[in-house]
PDB file of C-alpha atoms in Angstrom:
ATOM      1  CA  LEU A   1     -23.022  16.877  15.475  1.00  0.00           C
ATOM      2  CA  ILE A   2     -21.678  15.164  12.223  1.00  0.00           C
ATOM      3  CA  THR A   3     -22.094  16.192   9.349  1.00  0.00           C
ATOM      4  CA  PRO A   4     -25.492  14.209   8.442  1.00  0.00           C
ATOM      5  CA  PHE A   5     -25.261  10.962   6.332  1.00  0.00           C
ATOM      6  CA  THR A   6     -26.746   7.966   5.159  1.00  0.00           C
ATOM      7  CA  GLY A   7     -25.596   5.087   5.972  1.00  0.00           C
ATOM      8  CA  PRO A   8     -25.120   2.032   9.781  1.00  0.00           C
ATOM      9  CA  PHE A   9     -23.108   3.380  12.662  1.00  0.00           C
ATOM     10  CA  ASP A  10     -22.169   2.092  16.329  1.00  0.00           C
ATOM     11  CA  ALA A  11     -21.278   4.345  18.866  1.00  0.00           C
ATOM     12  CA  ARG A  12     -19.085   3.654  22.057  1.00  0.00           C
ATOM     13  CA  PHE A  13     -20.514   6.218  25.220  1.00  0.00           C
ATOM     14  CA  GLU A  14     -17.579   6.469  27.900  1.00  0.00           C
ATOM     15  CA  ALA A  15     -17.371   9.168  30.854  1.00  0.00           C
ATOM     16  CA  ASN A  16     -15.145  11.628  28.414  1.00  0.00           C
ATOM     17  CA  SER A  17     -15.112  10.693  25.371  1.00  0.00           C
ATOM     18  CA  ILE A  18     -18.126   9.123  22.572  1.00  0.00           C
ATOM     19  CA  ALA A  19     -16.929   7.447  19.382  1.00  0.00           C
ATOM     20  CA  ILE A  20     -18.977   6.704  16.024  1.00  0.00           C
ATOM     21  CA  VAL A  21     -17.596   4.742  13.552  1.00  0.00           C
ATOM     22  CA  TYR A  22     -20.526   5.794  10.268  1.00  0.00           C
ATOM     23  CA  TYR A  23     -20.813   5.082   6.472  1.00  0.00           C
ATOM     24  CA  ASP A  24     -21.332   7.191   4.001  1.00  0.00           C
ATOM     25  CA  ALA A  25     -23.404   6.299   1.936  1.00  0.00           C
ATOM     26  CA  PRO A  26     -22.334   8.485  -1.187  1.00  0.00           C
ATOM     27  CA  THR A  27     -19.249   8.377  -1.063  1.00  0.00           C
ATOM     28  CA  HIS A  28     -19.152   4.192  -0.174  1.00  0.00           C
ATOM     29  CA  SER A  29     -16.876   5.320   2.854  1.00  0.00           C
ATOM     30  CA  LEU A  30     -16.135   4.536   6.096  1.00  0.00           C
ATOM     31  CA  HIS A  31     -15.267   7.099   8.624  1.00  0.00           C
ATOM     32  CA  PHE A  32     -15.145   7.795  12.205  1.00  0.00           C
ATOM     33  CA  ALA A  33     -15.266  10.570  14.666  1.00  0.00           C
ATOM     34  CA  LEU A  34     -14.986  11.323  18.508  1.00  0.00           C
ATOM     35  CA  THR A  35     -15.546  14.494  20.410  1.00  0.00           C
ATOM     36  CA  THR A  36     -12.946  16.248  21.763  1.00  0.00           C
ATOM     37  CA  ALA A  37     -14.587  18.160  24.657  1.00  0.00           C
ATOM     38  CA  ALA A  38     -17.160  15.629  27.508  1.00  0.00           C
ATOM     39  CA  LEU A  39     -19.735  17.289  27.136  1.00  0.00           C
ATOM     40  CA  PRO A  40     -19.474  17.806  23.318  1.00  0.00           C
ATOM     41  CA  THR A  41     -22.773  20.922  22.219  1.00  0.00           C
ATOM     42  CA  GLY A  42     -21.720  21.005  18.437  1.00  0.00           C
ATOM     43  CA  VAL A  43     -19.612  20.383  15.447  1.00  0.00           C
ATOM     44  CA  GLY A  44     -17.042  22.075  17.288  1.00  0.00           C
ATOM     45  CA  ASP A  45     -16.129  18.922  19.528  1.00  0.00           C
ATOM     46  CA  VAL A  46     -15.489  16.379  16.791  1.00  0.00           C
ATOM     47  CA  GLN A  47     -13.191  15.254  14.909  1.00  0.00           C
ATOM     48  CA  THR A  48     -13.983  13.513  12.185  1.00  0.00           C
ATOM     49  CA  HIS A  49     -12.362  11.957   9.178  1.00  0.00           C
ATOM     50  CA  LEU A  50     -11.537   9.070   6.474  1.00  0.00           C
ATOM     51  CA  VAL A  51     -10.138   5.561   7.729  1.00  0.00           C
ATOM     52  CA  ASP A  52     -10.733   4.051   4.205  1.00  0.00           C
ATOM     53  CA  ASP A  53     -12.922   4.323   1.098  1.00  0.00           C
ATOM     54  CA  VAL A  54     -10.555   1.132  -0.878  1.00  0.00           C
ATOM     55  CA  GLY A  55     -14.102   0.009  -2.872  1.00  0.00           C
ATOM     56  CA  ASP A  56     -17.669  -0.337  -1.643  1.00  0.00           C
ATOM     57  CA  VAL A  57     -16.396  -1.129   2.796  1.00  0.00           C
ATOM     58  CA  GLY A  58     -18.649   0.049   6.090  1.00  0.00           C
ATOM     59  CA  SER A  59     -22.136  -1.055   4.923  1.00  0.00           C
ATOM     60  CA  HIS A  60     -21.939  -3.259   7.349  1.00  0.00           C
ATOM     61  CA  LEU A  61     -19.908  -2.198  10.898  1.00  0.00           C
ATOM     62  CA  ALA A  62     -18.919  -3.097  14.325  1.00  0.00           C
ATOM     63  CA  LEU A  63     -16.831  -0.406  16.684  1.00  0.00           C
ATOM     64  CA  ALA A  64     -15.115  -1.700  19.161  1.00  0.00           C
ATOM     65  CA  GLY A  65     -12.831  -0.265  21.980  1.00  0.00           C
ATOM     66  CA  PRO A  66     -11.292   2.097  22.933  1.00  0.00           C
ATOM     67  CA  THR A  67      -8.139  -0.566  24.325  1.00  0.00           C
ATOM     68  CA  PRO A  68      -8.068  -0.218  21.109  1.00  0.00           C
ATOM     69  CA  TYR A  69     -10.318   0.917  19.144  1.00  0.00           C
ATOM     70  CA  ALA A  70     -11.618  -1.435  16.636  1.00  0.00           C
ATOM     71  CA  ILE A  71     -13.098  -1.556  13.803  1.00  0.00           C
ATOM     72  CA  ALA A  72     -14.282  -4.622  11.740  1.00  0.00           C
ATOM     73  CA  TYR A  73     -16.602  -4.360   8.971  1.00  0.00           C
ATOM     74  CA  TYR A  74     -17.556  -5.140   5.743  1.00  0.00           C
ATOM     75  CA  ASP A  75     -15.765  -4.753   2.114  1.00  0.00           C
ATOM     76  CA  ALA A  76     -18.559  -4.900  -0.409  1.00  0.00           C
ATOM     77  CA  THR A  77     -16.879  -4.574  -3.443  1.00  0.00           C
ATOM     78  CA  GLY A  78     -14.301  -8.029  -2.915  1.00  0.00           C
ATOM     79  CA  GLY A  79     -16.981  -9.464  -0.763  1.00  0.00           C
ATOM     80  CA  ASP A  80     -13.839  -9.749   3.135  1.00  0.00           C
ATOM     81  CA  LEU A  81     -14.498  -8.498   6.668  1.00  0.00           C
ATOM     82  CA  GLU A  82     -11.645  -6.335   7.401  1.00  0.00           C
ATOM     83  CA  LEU A  83     -10.734  -4.856  10.845  1.00  0.00           C
ATOM     84  CA  ALA A  84      -9.243  -1.959  11.252  1.00  0.00           C
ATOM     85  CA  VAL A  85      -7.323  -1.179  14.482  1.00  0.00           C
ATOM     86  CA  ALA A  86      -5.922   2.446  16.080  1.00  0.00           C
ATOM     87  CA  THR A  87      -2.587   2.827  16.738  1.00  0.00           C
ATOM     88  CA  VAL A  88      -3.440   5.620  19.072  1.00  0.00           C
ATOM     89  CA  ASP A  89      -5.548   6.263  21.312  1.00  0.00           C
ATOM     90  CA  ALA A  90      -7.806   8.919  20.449  1.00  0.00           C
ATOM     91  CA  PRO A  91      -6.628   8.213  16.158  1.00  0.00           C
ATOM     92  CA  ALA A  92      -7.147  11.694  14.530  1.00  0.00           C
ATOM     93  CA  THR A  93      -6.535   9.929  11.393  1.00  0.00           C
ATOM     94  CA  THR A  94      -6.201   7.819   8.576  1.00  0.00           C
ATOM     95  CA  ALA A  95      -2.536   6.945   9.523  1.00  0.00           C
ATOM     96  CA  ASP A  96      -3.987   6.381  13.147  1.00  0.00           C
ATOM     97  CA  TRP A  97      -5.421   2.784  12.524  1.00  0.00           C
ATOM     98  CA  SER A  98      -4.167  -0.240  10.836  1.00  0.00           C
ATOM     99  CA  LYS A  99      -5.852  -1.984   8.717  1.00  0.00           C
ATOM    100  CA  GLU A 100      -6.197  -6.290   7.240  1.00  0.00           C
ATOM    101  CA  THR A 101      -8.147  -8.418   5.415  1.00  0.00           C
ATOM    102  CA  ILE A 102      -9.893 -10.741   7.998  1.00  0.00           C
ATOM    103  CA  ASP A 103     -10.968 -13.000   5.453  1.00  0.00           C
ATOM    104  CA  SER A 104     -11.110 -13.935   1.726  1.00  0.00           C
ATOM    105  CA  ALA A 105     -12.316 -16.762   1.039  1.00  0.00           C
ATOM    106  CA  GLY A 106     -15.672 -15.858  -0.895  1.00  0.00           C
ATOM    107  CA  ASP A 107     -18.564 -13.823   0.857  1.00  0.00           C
ATOM    108  CA  VAL A 108     -18.224 -13.038   3.810  1.00  0.00           C
ATOM    109  CA  GLY A 109     -18.203 -10.398   6.528  1.00  0.00           C
ATOM    110  CA  GLN A 110     -22.083  -9.133   7.033  1.00  0.00           C
ATOM    111  CA  TYR A 111     -22.935  -8.365  10.790  1.00  0.00           C
ATOM    112  CA  PRO A 112     -20.210  -8.683  12.570  1.00  0.00           C
ATOM    113  CA  SER A 113     -19.505  -7.948  15.650  1.00  0.00           C
ATOM    114  CA  LEU A 114     -16.058  -7.824  17.861  1.00  0.00           C
ATOM    115  CA  VAL A 115     -14.480  -7.707  21.228  1.00  0.00           C
ATOM    116  CA  ALA A 116     -11.341  -6.033  21.663  1.00  0.00           C
ATOM    117  CA  THR A 117      -9.260  -6.140  24.671  1.00  0.00           C
ATOM    118  CA  PRO A 118      -5.061  -4.861  24.909  1.00  0.00           C
ATOM    119  CA  ALA A 119      -4.870  -9.385  24.582  1.00  0.00           C
ATOM    120  CA  GLY A 120      -6.974  -9.249  20.807  1.00  0.00           C
ATOM    121  CA  VAL A 121      -9.766  -9.286  18.542  1.00  0.00           C
ATOM    122  CA  ASP A 122     -12.707 -11.493  18.428  1.00  0.00           C
ATOM    123  CA  ILE A 123     -15.322 -10.968  15.246  1.00  0.00           C
ATOM    124  CA  ALA A 124     -18.948 -13.008  14.987  1.00  0.00           C
ATOM    125  CA  TYR A 125     -20.230 -12.846  11.399  1.00  0.00           C
ATOM    126  CA  TYR A 126     -21.718 -13.695   8.584  1.00  0.00           C
ATOM    127  CA  ASP A 127     -20.241 -16.256   5.438  1.00  0.00           C
ATOM    128  CA  VAL A 128     -23.230 -15.530   3.363  1.00  0.00           C
ATOM    129  CA  THR A 129     -21.674 -17.956   0.298  1.00  0.00           C
ATOM    130  CA  ASN A 130     -22.010 -20.472   2.685  1.00  0.00           C
ATOM    131  CA  GLY A 131     -24.367 -18.727   5.242  1.00  0.00           C
ATOM    132  CA  ASP A 132     -22.925 -20.200   8.079  1.00  0.00           C
ATOM    133  CA  LEU A 133     -22.393 -18.257  10.923  1.00  0.00           C
ATOM    134  CA  LYS A 134     -17.706 -17.863  11.342  1.00  0.00           C
ATOM    135  CA  TYR A 135     -15.838 -16.506  13.676  1.00  0.00           C
ATOM    136  CA  SER A 136     -12.081 -15.427  13.891  1.00  0.00           C
ATOM    137  CA  ARG A 137      -9.581 -14.629  16.668  1.00  0.00           C
ATOM    138  CA  GLU A 138      -7.252 -12.302  15.668  1.00  0.00           C
ATOM    139  CA  LEU A 139      -3.681 -10.704  17.234  1.00  0.00           C
ATOM    140  CA  ARG A 140      -3.963 -12.958  20.463  1.00  0.00           C
ATOM    141  CA  ALA A 141      -3.069 -17.318  20.785  1.00  0.00           C
ATOM    142  CA  PRO A 142      -4.274 -19.358  19.195  1.00  0.00           C
ATOM    143  CA  THR A 143      -5.511 -17.335  16.258  1.00  0.00           C
ATOM    144  CA  GLY A 144      -7.660 -18.624  12.897  1.00  0.00           C
ATOM    145  CA  ILE A 145     -10.868 -18.397  12.076  1.00  0.00           C
ATOM    146  CA  GLU A 146     -14.004 -21.193  12.938  1.00  0.00           C
ATOM    147  CA  VAL A 147     -17.229 -22.164  11.419  1.00  0.00           C
ATOM    148  CA  VAL A 148     -20.368 -21.609  14.273  1.00  0.00           C
ATOM    149  CA  ASP A 149     -22.893 -23.387  12.955  1.00  0.00           C
ATOM    150  CA  SER A 150     -23.692 -24.099   9.728  1.00  0.00           C
ATOM    151  CA  SER A 151     -26.944 -25.194   9.807  1.00  0.00           C
ATOM    152  CA  GLY A 152     -28.762 -24.643   7.283  1.00  0.00           C
ATOM    153  CA  ASP A 153     -28.809 -20.296   6.682  1.00  0.00           C
ATOM    154  CA  VAL A 154     -26.988 -19.097  10.309  1.00  0.00           C
ATOM    155  CA  GLY A 155     -25.320 -15.481  11.036  1.00  0.00           C
ATOM    156  CA  ARG A 156     -27.151 -12.638  10.253  1.00  0.00           C
ATOM    157  CA  PHE A 157     -27.671  -9.919  13.290  1.00  0.00           C
ATOM    158  CA  ALA A 158     -24.267 -11.497  15.386  1.00  0.00           C
ATOM    159  CA  THR A 159     -23.809 -10.200  18.645  1.00  0.00           C
ATOM    160  CA  LEU A 160     -21.076 -11.643  20.358  1.00  0.00           C
ATOM    161  CA  LEU A 161     -20.350 -11.315  24.617  1.00  0.00           C
ATOM    162  CA  LEU A 162     -16.768 -12.655  25.702  1.00  0.00           C
ATOM    163  CA  GLY A 163     -16.810 -13.321  29.127  1.00  0.00           C
ATOM    164  CA  GLY A 164     -15.985 -16.647  31.057  1.00  0.00           C
ATOM    165  CA  ASN A 165     -16.986 -17.923  27.920  1.00  0.00           C
ATOM    166  CA  SER A 166     -17.430 -17.464  24.394  1.00  0.00           C
ATOM    167  CA  GLY A 167     -20.555 -16.636  23.248  1.00  0.00           C
ATOM    168  CA  ILE A 168     -22.643 -15.590  19.647  1.00  0.00           C
ATOM    169  CA  ALA A 169     -26.182 -14.751  19.463  1.00  0.00           C
ATOM    170  CA  TYR A 170     -28.150 -14.952  15.876  1.00  0.00           C
ATOM    171  CA  TYR A 171     -30.810 -15.689  13.530  1.00  0.00           C
ATOM    172  CA  ASP A 172     -31.349 -18.769  11.960  1.00  0.00           C
ATOM    173  CA  ALA A 173     -32.495 -17.944   8.211  1.00  0.00           C
ATOM    174  CA  THR A 174     -33.287 -20.921   7.912  1.00  0.00           C
ATOM    175  CA  ASN A 175     -35.964 -21.974  11.037  1.00  0.00           C
ATOM    176  CA  GLY A 176     -37.244 -18.313  11.826  1.00  0.00           C
ATOM    177  CA  ASP A 177     -34.967 -19.474  15.246  1.00  0.00           C
ATOM    178  CA  LEU A 178     -32.753 -17.584  17.459  1.00  0.00           C
ATOM    179  CA  LYS A 179     -29.550 -19.209  18.552  1.00  0.00           C
ATOM    180  CA  VAL A 180     -27.171 -18.733  20.966  1.00  0.00           C
ATOM    181  CA  ALA A 181     -23.770 -21.126  20.068  1.00  0.00           C
ATOM    182  CA  ASP A 182     -21.810 -20.538  23.533  1.00  0.00           C
ATOM    183  CA  GLU A 183     -17.790 -22.119  23.193  1.00  0.00           C
ATOM    184  CA  ARG A 184     -17.569 -24.939  26.031  1.00  0.00           C
ATOM    185  CA  CYS A 185     -14.309 -26.162  26.988  1.00  0.00           C
ATOM    186  CA  VAL A 186     -12.872 -29.332  28.555  1.00  0.00           C
ATOM    187  CA  SER A 187      -9.223 -30.471  28.881  1.00  0.00           C
ATOM    188  CA  GLY A 188      -7.743 -28.276  26.570  1.00  0.00           C
ATOM    189  CA  THR A 189     -10.047 -29.264  23.293  1.00  0.00           C
ATOM    190  CA  CYS A 190     -13.243 -26.331  22.766  1.00  0.00           C
ATOM    191  CA  MET A 191     -15.765 -26.608  20.694  1.00  0.00           C
ATOM    192  CA  TRP A 192     -19.016 -24.237  19.561  1.00  0.00           C
ATOM    193  CA  VAL A 193     -22.572 -25.335  20.796  1.00  0.00           C
ATOM    194  CA  PRO A 194     -25.585 -23.789  19.461  1.00  0.00           C
ATOM    195  CA  THR A 195     -29.097 -24.092  20.977  1.00  0.00           C
ATOM    196  CA  ILE A 196     -32.818 -22.699  19.903  1.00  0.00           C
ATOM    197  CA  MET A 197     -33.405 -20.161  22.658  1.00  0.00           C
ATOM    198  CA  ALA A 198     -36.268 -18.610  20.918  1.00  0.00           C
ATOM    199  CA  GLY A 199     -38.465 -19.704  17.022  1.00  0.00           C
ATOM    200  CA  ALA A 200     -41.156 -22.083  18.023  1.00  0.00           C
ATOM    201  CA  ASP A 201     -44.038 -18.823  18.098  1.00  0.00           C
ATOM    202  CA  GLY A 202     -43.291 -17.683  15.016  1.00  0.00           C
ATOM    203  CA  ASP A 203     -40.431 -15.613  12.931  1.00  0.00           C
ATOM    204  CA  VAL A 204     -38.117 -14.329  16.098  1.00  0.00           C
ATOM    205  CA  GLY A 205     -33.948 -13.194  15.916  1.00  0.00           C
ATOM    206  CA  ARG A 206     -34.255 -10.810  13.662  1.00  0.00           C
ATOM    207  CA  GLU A 207     -32.878  -6.953  14.858  1.00  0.00           C
TER     208      GLU A 207
END
């Protein structure tokens, strides 16, 4: 349905649409595709457009949505974590995205995972410079960036889940473990508590 491309992608399947964000390796750019039919049969049923091509952007990415569609992605040129949030329900052009740099402290933003709701956007990601797992709350209170785990080289292959409590599954490269950090709050004070889920039997936790 989409012109052939090489690179990572992420998708969301809804009742009447399919949304895909993908990295176009030859042009080092980030693109978004959205079906225009509930049961697409070919390229005529898909709208594809450029989201960002400033530098080498999108080699690590994650899509959330559809209320709103949001993309967390890595800017390899600057070593930054970027966020694009759709300003309309069905984005069709580059102008339909609001973009901002979330974190630029060192080389950050690989392996992003995000959840987007009308209340805001939450992103878990890997800090390459420090080998840490980081977490960003955007567009909602309280905003800010937190270090979730800094014990060894941790945070690749992050997967974020928001429910009654926030939780992040991720890889500990130092020890070859699968870990989960959950946010625990008592009397308004919150902290992240990492737990080893698997790893005693070998190197586990990578995709």
